[in-house]
XYZ file of C-alpha atoms in Angstrom:
730
model
C -52.106 124.884 -30.702
C -50.782 128.309 -31.547
C -52.435 131.714 -31.722
C -53.902 132.389 -34.797
C -53.070 128.551 -36.023
C -55.396 127.625 -38.623
C -57.384 124.565 -38.558
C -59.445 122.422 -41.633
C -62.318 120.527 -40.873
C -61.869 117.148 -41.444
C -64.981 115.631 -43.179
C -67.886 117.701 -44.746
C -70.328 119.957 -42.788
C -73.220 117.769 -43.677
C -71.055 114.273 -41.783
C -68.867 114.389 -38.441
C -65.605 112.550 -38.948
C -62.979 112.217 -36.284
C -58.981 111.365 -37.106
C -57.856 108.625 -34.251
C -54.208 109.957 -33.558
C -51.983 108.321 -31.148
C -50.580 111.007 -28.960
C -47.062 109.492 -29.091
C -47.058 111.038 -32.591
C -47.807 114.580 -31.848
C -46.684 115.319 -28.491
C -43.176 114.989 -26.670
C -43.132 111.338 -25.129
C -41.488 112.247 -21.903
C -44.608 115.083 -20.825
C -47.033 112.598 -21.790
C -45.408 109.702 -19.604
C -44.920 112.245 -16.937
C -48.483 113.404 -17.062
C -49.616 109.577 -17.485
C -50.859 110.290 -20.794
C -49.095 107.779 -22.788
C -51.747 105.380 -22.673
C -54.233 107.721 -23.820
C -55.689 108.245 -27.536
C -56.486 111.529 -28.356
C -59.659 112.534 -30.611
C -59.045 115.892 -31.864
C -62.045 118.531 -33.222
C -61.848 121.352 -34.949
C -64.540 123.600 -34.213
C -65.189 125.571 -37.448
C -67.331 128.330 -39.305
C -68.194 127.137 -42.225
C -71.734 129.415 -43.517
C -74.342 126.941 -45.212
C -75.102 130.747 -47.801
C -72.627 130.391 -51.007
C -71.537 133.383 -50.060
C -67.009 133.607 -50.547
C -64.105 135.090 -50.328
C -62.141 136.695 -53.376
C -60.472 133.438 -54.351
C -64.250 131.318 -54.085
C -62.034 128.669 -52.148
C -63.754 126.591 -49.622
C -60.777 125.779 -47.471
C -60.426 128.978 -46.145
C -63.235 128.009 -43.412
C -62.479 129.867 -40.309
C -61.409 127.812 -37.073
C -62.966 128.912 -33.885
C -60.997 126.937 -31.902
C -60.379 122.957 -30.590
C -61.730 120.179 -28.495
C -59.258 118.021 -27.730
C -60.440 114.462 -26.163
C -58.183 112.184 -24.160
C -59.166 108.753 -23.310
C -58.172 105.662 -22.520
C -58.189 102.150 -25.345
C -61.204 100.495 -23.564
C -63.345 103.530 -23.767
C -63.665 103.797 -27.037
C -66.385 102.363 -28.289
C -68.696 104.414 -25.494
C -66.849 107.361 -26.632
C -67.594 107.332 -30.015
C -71.355 107.214 -29.327
C -71.247 110.113 -27.015
C -68.949 112.148 -29.801
C -71.769 111.549 -32.670
C -74.562 112.030 -30.401
C -72.979 115.223 -29.347
C -71.738 116.436 -33.040
C -76.039 116.025 -34.069
C -76.858 119.077 -31.399
C -75.403 122.394 -31.138
C -72.388 122.907 -29.301
C -74.120 125.187 -26.513
C -76.847 123.122 -25.644
C -74.390 120.194 -24.536
C -71.035 121.064 -24.088
C -71.895 121.161 -19.598
C -73.736 117.706 -20.228
C -70.520 116.468 -22.368
C -68.274 117.783 -20.024
C -69.641 116.627 -17.285
C -69.438 113.002 -18.490
C -65.635 113.655 -19.532
C -65.153 114.793 -15.513
C -67.075 111.367 -14.430
C -65.025 108.988 -17.016
C -62.152 110.824 -16.018
C -61.387 111.970 -19.152
C -59.180 115.484 -19.700
C -60.380 118.091 -21.940
C -58.570 121.102 -23.257
C -59.566 124.028 -25.282
C -57.047 125.384 -27.453
C -58.539 128.961 -29.237
C -57.114 130.729 -31.444
C -57.203 134.833 -31.860
C -60.302 134.679 -34.481
C -63.514 133.855 -31.575
C -64.673 131.580 -28.987
C -65.324 128.080 -29.325
C -68.886 128.020 -29.603
C -68.923 127.439 -33.448
C -72.537 128.147 -34.999
C -74.319 129.308 -31.409
C -71.211 131.645 -31.048
C -72.175 133.440 -34.730
C -75.809 133.278 -33.637
C -74.932 135.437 -30.722
C -73.019 137.788 -32.588
C -75.416 138.218 -35.029
C -78.126 139.040 -31.709
C -75.140 141.432 -30.898
C -74.565 143.384 -34.218
C -78.505 143.975 -34.119
C -78.629 145.216 -30.951
C -75.465 147.312 -32.130
C -77.797 148.860 -34.957
C -80.687 149.006 -32.801
C -78.387 151.332 -30.485
C -77.447 153.757 -34.010
C -80.858 153.896 -34.950
C -81.901 155.141 -31.168
C -79.070 157.624 -31.382
C -79.890 158.897 -34.848
C -83.493 159.032 -33.677
C -82.338 161.563 -30.555
C -80.421 163.252 -33.303
C -83.087 163.461 -35.626
C -81.100 162.116 -38.651
C -82.818 161.415 -42.145
C -82.041 158.312 -43.431
C -79.083 159.455 -45.142
C -77.460 160.725 -41.280
C -78.341 157.519 -40.302
C -76.012 155.634 -42.323
C -73.660 158.055 -42.136
C -73.799 157.038 -38.152
C -73.860 153.362 -38.937
C -70.312 153.363 -41.154
C -68.939 155.823 -38.874
C -69.454 152.764 -35.534
C -69.437 150.060 -37.807
C -65.917 151.396 -38.817
C -64.982 152.363 -35.553
C -65.678 149.027 -33.926
C -63.459 146.706 -36.878
C -60.878 148.783 -35.661
C -60.160 149.617 -39.392
C -58.987 153.009 -41.270
C -61.237 153.506 -44.167
C -64.844 152.894 -45.026
C -67.714 153.643 -47.675
C -70.745 153.196 -48.799
C -72.280 153.620 -52.015
C -75.523 153.660 -53.212
C -77.159 152.825 -57.011
C -78.129 155.790 -58.705
C -81.806 155.815 -59.129
C -82.010 155.612 -63.143
C -79.081 153.005 -63.696
C -77.710 149.638 -63.011
C -74.004 150.943 -61.860
C -72.868 152.229 -58.021
C -72.573 156.009 -58.958
C -68.975 156.411 -56.727
C -68.416 159.868 -56.660
C -71.946 161.542 -56.312
C -73.715 158.998 -53.981
C -71.332 157.974 -51.453
C -70.839 158.029 -48.114
C -67.282 158.174 -46.344
C -64.965 157.305 -43.284
C -61.392 158.364 -43.338
C -60.907 159.833 -46.194
C -62.967 162.603 -48.208
C -63.987 162.343 -52.516
C -61.040 164.616 -53.668
C -58.600 161.805 -51.462
C -60.137 159.521 -54.441
C -60.107 161.823 -57.554
C -56.377 162.952 -56.319
C -55.103 159.597 -56.012
C -57.217 158.029 -59.201
C -54.579 159.810 -61.301
C -52.293 158.274 -60.103
C -53.658 154.837 -60.125
C -55.671 155.054 -62.808
C -52.671 152.756 -65.054
C -52.260 150.490 -62.474
C -55.763 149.762 -62.321
C -56.850 149.776 -65.762
C -58.873 146.535 -67.177
C -60.303 145.717 -63.387
C -63.986 145.423 -62.840
C -63.872 146.321 -59.613
C -65.658 144.462 -56.900
C -68.397 146.979 -56.556
C -69.439 146.678 -60.105
C -69.185 143.064 -59.964
C -71.403 142.953 -57.008
C -74.020 145.359 -58.992
C -73.898 143.509 -61.855
C -74.347 139.983 -59.970
C -77.453 141.113 -58.609
C -78.851 143.030 -61.106
C -78.547 139.873 -63.578
C -80.135 137.575 -61.572
C -81.221 134.491 -63.974
C -83.300 132.991 -60.898
C -80.572 131.578 -59.338
C -79.539 133.246 -56.124
C -76.670 131.285 -54.998
C -74.671 132.424 -57.891
C -74.449 136.024 -56.358
C -71.922 136.768 -53.743
C -73.230 137.696 -50.734
C -69.887 139.242 -49.421
C -66.569 139.937 -50.493
C -63.227 139.618 -49.019
C -59.648 139.281 -49.403
C -56.504 139.928 -47.742
C -54.187 141.075 -50.663
C -55.355 143.880 -52.607
C -52.522 144.778 -54.087
C -53.137 141.499 -56.191
C -56.669 141.012 -56.340
C -57.865 141.170 -59.853
C -61.269 142.605 -58.655
C -59.409 145.233 -56.494
C -59.311 148.594 -57.442
C -56.909 150.448 -55.386
C -57.564 154.083 -55.210
C -56.293 154.732 -51.146
C -52.185 153.795 -51.171
C -52.157 152.070 -48.003
C -54.511 149.639 -48.457
C -54.032 146.138 -48.470
C -57.071 144.909 -47.310
C -61.057 144.802 -48.124
C -63.993 143.752 -47.018
C -67.472 144.393 -49.740
C -70.984 143.515 -48.130
C -74.248 144.158 -50.203
C -77.251 146.360 -49.266
C -80.541 144.954 -50.830
C -83.735 146.386 -50.939
C -85.386 142.501 -50.526
C -83.737 139.070 -49.197
C -81.823 138.429 -52.764
C -83.534 140.863 -55.072
C -82.336 144.078 -56.082
C -78.690 145.383 -54.947
C -79.118 149.468 -53.553
C -75.478 149.686 -52.596
C -72.749 148.499 -50.985
C -70.695 148.868 -47.420
C -66.937 148.972 -48.002
C -64.351 148.470 -45.284
C -60.562 148.719 -45.483
C -57.267 148.197 -43.646
C -54.290 148.964 -43.305
C -52.976 145.647 -42.601
C -53.013 142.378 -44.748
C -55.105 139.675 -43.926
C -57.820 141.722 -41.563
C -60.794 140.431 -42.592
C -62.083 136.579 -42.665
C -65.426 134.942 -43.283
C -66.645 135.231 -39.497
C -66.931 138.879 -40.000
C -67.972 138.864 -43.501
C -70.859 136.852 -42.094
C -71.813 138.823 -39.062
C -71.445 142.351 -40.291
C -73.139 141.374 -43.438
C -76.343 140.932 -40.960
C -75.750 143.816 -39.464
C -75.851 145.588 -42.817
C -79.312 143.767 -43.638
C -80.529 145.607 -40.313
C -79.138 148.908 -41.108
C -80.339 148.700 -44.828
C -83.852 147.692 -43.315
C -83.888 150.549 -41.038
C -82.445 152.918 -43.881
C -85.629 151.973 -45.820
C -87.786 152.725 -43.179
C -86.385 155.901 -42.822
C -86.250 156.911 -46.395
C -89.764 155.817 -46.783
C -90.872 157.460 -43.915
C -89.154 160.596 -45.563
C -90.898 160.220 -48.748
C -93.988 160.550 -47.180
C -93.780 163.214 -45.711
C -92.617 164.719 -48.611
C -95.962 163.756 -50.319
C -97.553 166.856 -48.016
C -99.710 164.804 -45.367
C -103.397 165.601 -45.260
C -103.323 168.256 -42.652
C -100.094 170.198 -44.588
C -101.935 170.817 -47.735
C -103.779 174.261 -46.693
C -101.724 175.526 -49.106
C -101.045 172.707 -51.854
C -102.172 172.553 -55.063
C -103.032 169.024 -56.140
C -100.037 169.612 -59.362
C -97.870 170.320 -56.022
C -98.555 166.952 -54.398
C -98.417 164.451 -57.567
C -94.872 166.568 -58.185
C -93.816 165.182 -54.416
C -95.042 162.252 -55.264
C -93.334 161.633 -58.094
C -90.282 162.770 -56.752
C -90.427 160.371 -53.986
C -91.366 157.277 -56.561
C -87.681 158.565 -58.487
C -85.592 158.692 -55.128
C -87.014 155.591 -53.624
C -88.204 153.224 -56.129
C -85.283 152.102 -58.898
C -86.504 153.269 -61.953
C -86.222 155.567 -64.832
C -89.147 156.907 -66.367
C -92.710 158.394 -64.158
C -95.743 159.530 -65.729
C -98.953 160.797 -64.093
C -102.176 160.259 -65.969
C -105.104 161.957 -64.112
C -108.426 163.928 -63.922
C -109.608 166.944 -62.828
C -113.341 165.812 -61.660
C -114.558 162.622 -61.469
C -117.236 163.516 -64.066
C -114.346 163.080 -66.487
C -114.141 160.492 -68.115
C -110.621 161.112 -69.947
C -107.252 161.013 -68.201
C -104.823 163.215 -69.289
C -100.831 163.434 -68.431
C -100.165 165.513 -66.143
C -97.093 164.855 -64.890
C -93.504 163.078 -66.614
C -90.066 162.906 -64.750
C -88.472 163.929 -68.429
C -89.911 166.706 -70.292
C -89.132 164.976 -73.605
C -91.083 161.527 -72.601
C -93.937 163.760 -71.576
C -94.122 165.091 -75.324
C -93.402 161.822 -76.994
C -96.092 160.849 -74.330
C -98.542 163.132 -75.574
C -97.883 162.702 -78.921
C -98.269 158.655 -78.599
C -101.339 158.714 -77.044
C -100.359 155.562 -75.067
C -102.566 155.271 -71.924
C -105.749 156.412 -73.221
C -106.577 152.914 -74.976
C -104.987 151.229 -71.869
C -107.051 152.690 -68.951
C -111.475 152.091 -68.548
C -113.383 154.782 -68.642
C -115.509 154.225 -65.913
C -113.137 153.135 -62.859
C -114.223 151.456 -59.910
C -111.915 149.690 -57.659
C -112.655 146.972 -54.985
C -109.074 147.612 -53.248
C -108.246 151.446 -53.232
C -104.106 149.974 -52.605
C -104.468 147.459 -55.238
C -100.882 147.679 -57.102
C -100.785 145.907 -60.793
C -98.263 143.059 -60.243
C -95.191 143.729 -62.847
C -95.688 144.088 -66.921
C -92.655 142.994 -68.780
C -92.992 144.705 -72.095
C -92.556 141.299 -74.482
C -95.728 141.798 -76.839
C -94.518 143.498 -79.950
C -97.736 143.787 -80.812
C -98.781 145.886 -77.668
C -98.903 149.803 -77.554
C -96.459 150.118 -75.704
C -94.120 147.912 -77.091
C -94.685 149.555 -80.531
C -94.167 153.268 -78.193
C -91.127 152.120 -76.345
C -89.515 151.048 -80.159
C -90.182 154.303 -81.749
C -88.889 156.298 -79.227
C -85.951 154.010 -78.348
C -86.454 154.361 -74.860
C -84.991 150.896 -73.938
C -87.188 149.999 -70.929
C -88.341 146.469 -70.788
C -90.637 146.587 -67.430
C -93.288 148.753 -66.039
C -95.436 148.672 -63.094
C -98.753 150.770 -62.925
C -100.107 152.060 -59.707
C -103.444 153.382 -58.641
C -104.559 155.903 -56.554
C -108.744 156.200 -55.777
C -110.738 158.678 -53.779
C -113.651 157.442 -52.263
C -113.117 153.903 -54.371
C -113.022 156.067 -57.517
C -109.895 155.899 -59.813
C -108.502 159.382 -59.612
C -105.003 158.767 -61.402
C -102.617 156.191 -62.270
C -99.549 156.361 -62.047
C -96.584 154.375 -64.533
C -93.216 153.434 -63.259
C -90.889 152.406 -66.053
C -87.547 150.776 -66.142
C -85.195 149.679 -68.043
C -84.653 146.737 -66.581
C -86.515 143.514 -65.847
C -88.164 144.017 -62.910
C -88.833 140.566 -61.141
C -92.565 140.510 -59.244
C -90.583 139.715 -55.916
C -89.004 143.491 -56.072
C -92.380 144.704 -55.170
C -92.708 142.393 -52.352
C -91.362 143.421 -48.717
C -90.428 146.641 -48.437
C -91.516 148.391 -52.070
C -95.168 146.915 -51.866
C -95.515 147.847 -48.464
C -94.003 151.702 -49.812
C -96.022 151.659 -52.646
C -99.063 151.119 -50.417
C -98.454 153.483 -48.111
C -97.814 156.427 -51.178
C -100.869 155.966 -53.389
C -102.988 156.229 -49.868
C -100.959 158.897 -48.820
C -101.481 160.957 -51.981
C -105.163 160.222 -52.796
C -106.107 160.897 -48.817
C -104.033 164.635 -49.683
C -106.113 164.928 -52.611
C -108.969 164.179 -50.594
C -107.848 166.632 -48.642
C -106.941 169.309 -50.965
C -110.256 169.289 -52.507
C -112.129 169.410 -49.360
C -109.950 172.789 -48.373
C -111.157 174.121 -51.793
C -114.406 173.341 -50.951
C -114.367 174.712 -47.696
C -113.154 178.342 -48.869
C -115.252 178.533 -51.723
C -118.471 178.055 -49.481
C -117.133 180.664 -47.140
C -116.395 183.072 -49.487
C -119.555 183.282 -51.271
C -120.952 183.195 -47.937
C -119.157 186.310 -46.832
C -119.707 188.565 -50.479
C -123.732 187.109 -50.266
C -122.720 185.714 -54.149
C -125.670 182.939 -53.650
C -129.297 183.699 -53.210
C -129.039 179.419 -51.330
C -126.255 178.472 -48.874
C -127.711 175.597 -48.616
C -128.088 174.700 -51.718
C -124.530 175.429 -52.434
C -123.039 173.560 -49.510
C -125.503 170.135 -51.157
C -123.494 170.561 -54.272
C -120.023 170.979 -52.841
C -120.659 167.704 -50.486
C -121.950 165.867 -54.029
C -119.097 167.279 -55.744
C -116.541 166.338 -53.147
C -117.559 162.252 -52.797
C -117.237 160.747 -56.188
C -119.220 157.834 -55.021
C -122.181 159.026 -53.617
C -125.062 159.449 -55.827
C -127.700 162.113 -54.326
C -126.489 164.210 -51.049
C -129.774 165.761 -49.001
C -130.298 168.126 -46.255
C -133.063 169.424 -44.585
C -132.452 172.452 -42.149
C -133.412 172.856 -39.281
C -136.097 175.572 -37.517
C -135.909 175.525 -33.818
C -139.397 173.795 -32.255
C -140.569 172.902 -35.694
C -141.435 169.501 -37.259
C -138.621 169.012 -40.459
C -141.872 168.862 -43.531
C -140.534 167.018 -46.826
C -141.300 170.576 -49.211
C -137.746 171.640 -46.675
C -135.051 169.125 -47.962
C -132.416 170.301 -50.712
C -130.945 168.506 -52.716
C -128.610 167.197 -55.135
C -126.873 164.570 -56.983
C -128.047 162.514 -59.764
C -129.824 159.529 -58.272
C -132.390 162.644 -56.764
C -135.733 161.686 -54.979
C -138.869 162.597 -56.518
C -140.587 165.786 -55.813
C -143.735 164.336 -53.855
C -146.748 166.828 -54.768
C -149.015 165.397 -52.917
C -147.399 164.621 -49.307
C -144.877 168.025 -49.631
C -146.740 169.445 -46.369
C -146.250 165.840 -44.633
C -142.892 165.815 -42.099
C -139.809 164.116 -43.304
C -140.437 161.049 -40.808
C -136.380 159.822 -41.275
C -135.374 162.724 -41.167
C -137.260 163.596 -37.879
C -135.680 160.474 -36.289
C -132.305 161.327 -37.309
C -133.080 164.752 -35.070
C -134.354 162.100 -32.083
C -131.582 159.271 -32.397
C -128.766 160.772 -34.217
C -126.106 159.633 -36.674
C -126.298 156.895 -38.542
C -123.844 154.750 -40.325
C -126.150 152.839 -42.554
C -124.313 150.109 -45.022
C -127.202 147.678 -45.229
C -130.905 147.125 -45.867
C -132.012 145.467 -42.636
C -130.101 148.840 -40.416
C -132.384 151.228 -42.812
C -135.884 148.827 -42.294
C -134.697 148.840 -38.371
C -134.641 152.688 -38.526
C -137.129 153.531 -41.004
C -140.020 151.481 -38.648
C -139.633 153.405 -36.031
C -140.108 156.489 -38.027
C -143.158 155.766 -39.679
C -146.331 155.382 -37.699
C -147.874 153.515 -40.434
C -147.339 149.572 -41.831
C -143.908 150.280 -44.488
C -144.738 149.240 -47.929
C -142.374 147.639 -50.719
C -141.941 151.026 -52.689
C -139.493 152.503 -49.766
C -137.283 155.173 -50.938
C -134.512 152.973 -49.964
C -135.761 150.279 -52.456
C -136.855 153.161 -54.964
C -133.281 154.265 -55.630
C -131.715 151.390 -55.054
C -129.524 152.255 -52.187
C -127.403 150.167 -50.752
C -125.512 152.629 -47.791
C -126.427 155.821 -46.261
C -124.745 157.966 -44.094
C -127.486 160.163 -42.158
C -125.637 162.844 -40.321
C -127.613 164.985 -37.391
C -126.102 168.556 -37.738
C -125.384 169.982 -34.106
C -123.352 172.449 -33.053
C -122.814 173.693 -28.990
C -126.037 171.817 -28.720
C -127.702 173.846 -31.112
C -129.832 171.479 -33.749
C -129.134 172.726 -37.476
C -130.478 170.040 -38.970
C -129.820 166.806 -40.702
C -127.701 165.489 -44.061
C -127.901 162.489 -46.499
C -125.183 161.016 -48.007
C -127.296 157.948 -50.560
C -125.016 155.437 -52.269
C -126.495 152.838 -54.469
C -122.460 150.567 -53.415
C -122.290 149.053 -50.797
C -119.961 150.791 -48.043
C -117.927 150.734 -45.177
C -117.932 153.566 -43.783
C -115.200 152.654 -41.027
C -112.607 151.182 -43.012
C -112.989 153.653 -46.181
C -111.380 157.340 -46.270
C -115.673 158.127 -46.395
C -116.490 158.567 -43.130
C -113.519 161.029 -42.339
C -114.362 163.237 -45.789
C -118.405 163.297 -44.566
C -117.523 163.900 -40.554
C -114.690 166.460 -41.805
C -117.549 168.596 -44.843
C -120.359 168.052 -42.389
C -118.486 170.263 -39.680
C -117.698 172.935 -41.746
C -121.576 173.027 -43.242
C -122.821 173.267 -39.404
C -121.236 176.321 -38.948
C -121.340 177.533 -42.463
C -125.364 177.353 -41.998
C -124.355 178.620 -38.397
C -123.139 181.503 -39.545
C -125.711 181.233 -42.317
C -128.367 181.607 -39.282
C -126.675 183.879 -37.627
C -125.857 186.144 -40.876
C -130.154 185.976 -41.263
C -130.506 187.640 -37.935
C -128.267 190.043 -38.088
C -130.087 191.043 -41.158
C -132.998 191.293 -39.520
C -131.864 193.357 -36.693
C -130.118 195.949 -39.503
C -133.952 196.204 -41.226
C -135.092 197.047 -37.373
C -132.215 199.612 -36.860
C -132.308 201.181 -40.055
C -136.162 201.309 -40.138
C -135.603 203.498 -37.271
C -133.123 205.687 -38.631
C -135.375 206.305 -41.527
C -138.096 207.817 -38.820
C -135.852 209.711 -37.256
C -134.149 211.882 -40.641
C -138.132 212.051 -41.676
C -138.774 213.559 -38.317
C -135.621 215.717 -38.352
C -136.777 217.160 -41.943
C -140.146 217.985 -40.507
C -138.454 219.914 -37.293
C -136.225 221.470 -39.989
C -139.054 223.025 -41.994
C -140.965 224.831 -39.255
C -137.487 226.023 -37.704
C -137.105 227.823 -40.926
C -140.611 228.479 -41.156
C -140.929 230.281 -37.877
C -137.203 231.962 -38.639
C -139.371 233.813 -41.441
C -141.963 234.626 -39.388
C -139.758 236.095 -36.565
C -137.901 238.010 -39.845
C -141.601 239.388 -40.982
C -142.363 240.820 -37.483
C -139.425 242.372 -37.191
C -140.020 244.022 -40.350
C -143.609 245.113 -39.459
C -141.925 246.816 -36.012
C -139.539 248.427 -38.040
C -142.314 250.441 -39.622
C -144.631 250.916 -36.568
C -141.418 252.494 -35.113
C -141.034 255.313 -37.577
C -144.891 255.659 -37.342
C -145.018 256.507 -33.442
C -145.913 259.371 -32.504
C -145.732 259.418 -28.826
C -143.262 258.406 -26.207
C -146.134 256.179 -24.243
C -147.268 254.571 -27.609
C -143.571 254.124 -28.325
C -143.008 252.378 -24.987
C -145.839 250.149 -25.121
C -144.783 248.757 -28.323
C -140.813 248.095 -27.359
C -142.227 245.967 -24.237
C -144.480 244.125 -26.923
C -141.329 243.702 -29.202
C -139.357 242.739 -26.571
C -142.095 239.826 -25.460
C -142.409 238.741 -28.871
C -138.513 238.864 -29.841
C -137.532 236.803 -26.799
C -140.366 234.095 -27.629
C -139.374 233.741 -30.851
C -135.683 233.450 -29.832
C -136.710 230.736 -27.141
C -138.561 228.838 -30.294
C -135.886 228.611 -32.295
C -133.326 227.724 -30.199
C -135.855 224.614 -29.045
C -135.619 223.507 -32.137
C -131.925 223.825 -32.662
C -131.830 221.150 -29.860
C -134.608 218.830 -31.991
C -132.603 218.983 -35.174
C -129.695 218.440 -33.421
C -131.283 215.517 -32.238
């Protein structure tokens, strides 16, 4: 068989039929006799690759099945029945698993076997295809490793895939066109990656070939139409497309002058679901592509699409501002990032976000929408208030509503869409919850009819993750705001009771908590009931009769450490240890119908600062939801705040002592100053008297005596003045 010769299979893929052909009719008789083959009967078994899928080539014919090779079996007439049994058995198994066994049989029976291999592939039938698929998977995974090393994002990874695949195929041109987020059409000029040409080349060539392509739909948009207008029949969709004659192919839009053949492979969001783009390879040689290449590279594109979507998900989630990046972010900016991520990742037309400012609010307000006019229409129509229940508790924080179709003409949403001619056909409601309470509802609208299958797989995982991350980011933002508020108040001494402010902030931060109780600990003292600082709706009654008694349970937590109590049995086990007397039916747990309690011992650098209780009337799984994380985070801050408050009190006491000493010293200085002034005045009076005495002195001896006295008095006064000056300065 000549290289490249085409062989058509005999029979269909469900049965094995063979043509027994006399060697005389096919081979030169002299050659046959020379080799002793003239007495042989030959069976030619063509090895044909026929895909079990419905993907077809350009002319939609099954006659272009690819021949991977031919097995020629020659046998003597008396061996026919035995050989046919082996052939039938052989045909029912994979070629690779039986080929060695079969060859050994042929060798034993002295039957000669020859392989004729064309230039398309090796004769391994489906096993060869599977092996090639594994190789292409490995090829794509190697590309991913390269993109990770170069820190490429999802778009950079896709460009790298295009370049590597085009080089591997040996084609001159390639491109990847992606579907725009708010249409069902391929946005060729704006959402396209290219290999071997640029968009400017296409623009220039389009002017030249526009007339030639007039009236042609184009295979790319044909694929998009087939995928997005699915009537529940996946068999009717093209899984790939290739053509060996772009000039005469009615579906091909020629935009490169030297193009001769083309292969188009779809990128889908899920298997048989939503088309998100196409990969296109163009060769300057005719008949360059075939079914084997299309099948193998379609699998490679599927693998690359999966990785691309994973990378896109990762980048989308990063853009939502992960919890530890929210120090300077507001809730509005978090929601804005989320909307942009949804818009770019999920194929939709409108997105609206309904939020409430706090968990005490019963009404949700439209806070963000993708289009301003849509925002105004939505507010005017006031649709969502009728759709959202006032009291929203959620069992599963990551719950995603199934797709809702807008078909009920009596529904408010249908009337809203009709009134404003929005033309969307379906929508998805996402719920964002914090501490098991709904915080926001996100409505994702589409002008397409979205099936439930479309939110399975990658979309469902992505939407599930995005709602969790947004809720966590918002809760983190609120935690940081609480910390800032308490810290600022403590620093400015704006609160007369910092402990009460800490309790109030904890109650507001955790929406499902019913009450928060703080017992500050004074070193070496037993905590008393009267020292409780409480906040919340389900507060413990003031026990006037027992307020001087110890708070037994709080003191037990000081001894035992933090306890996450999720049922009454756990609570009673601890309570029996805490109370010396027998427990009665009226325990605090039962009085308040509690279901869970987080009892936290506040310890900082081995210094015990107190105990905080977070009481819930709803059952909690602290280790399975975010409440443990945020209780830990807040109590860690509370420990620092309480420690700082205690330190500030100590500083204030020292400051008061220093101020008292300063006041005493100042009073002493004032008294010394007054005495100094009196002495100075006495000195002045004495000098005046002495002056008068000098004038009246009659004799020299008397004058000399007085002069000595004057000298002694002056020295004494000067010494006293100097001493007063020294005290004054002190």
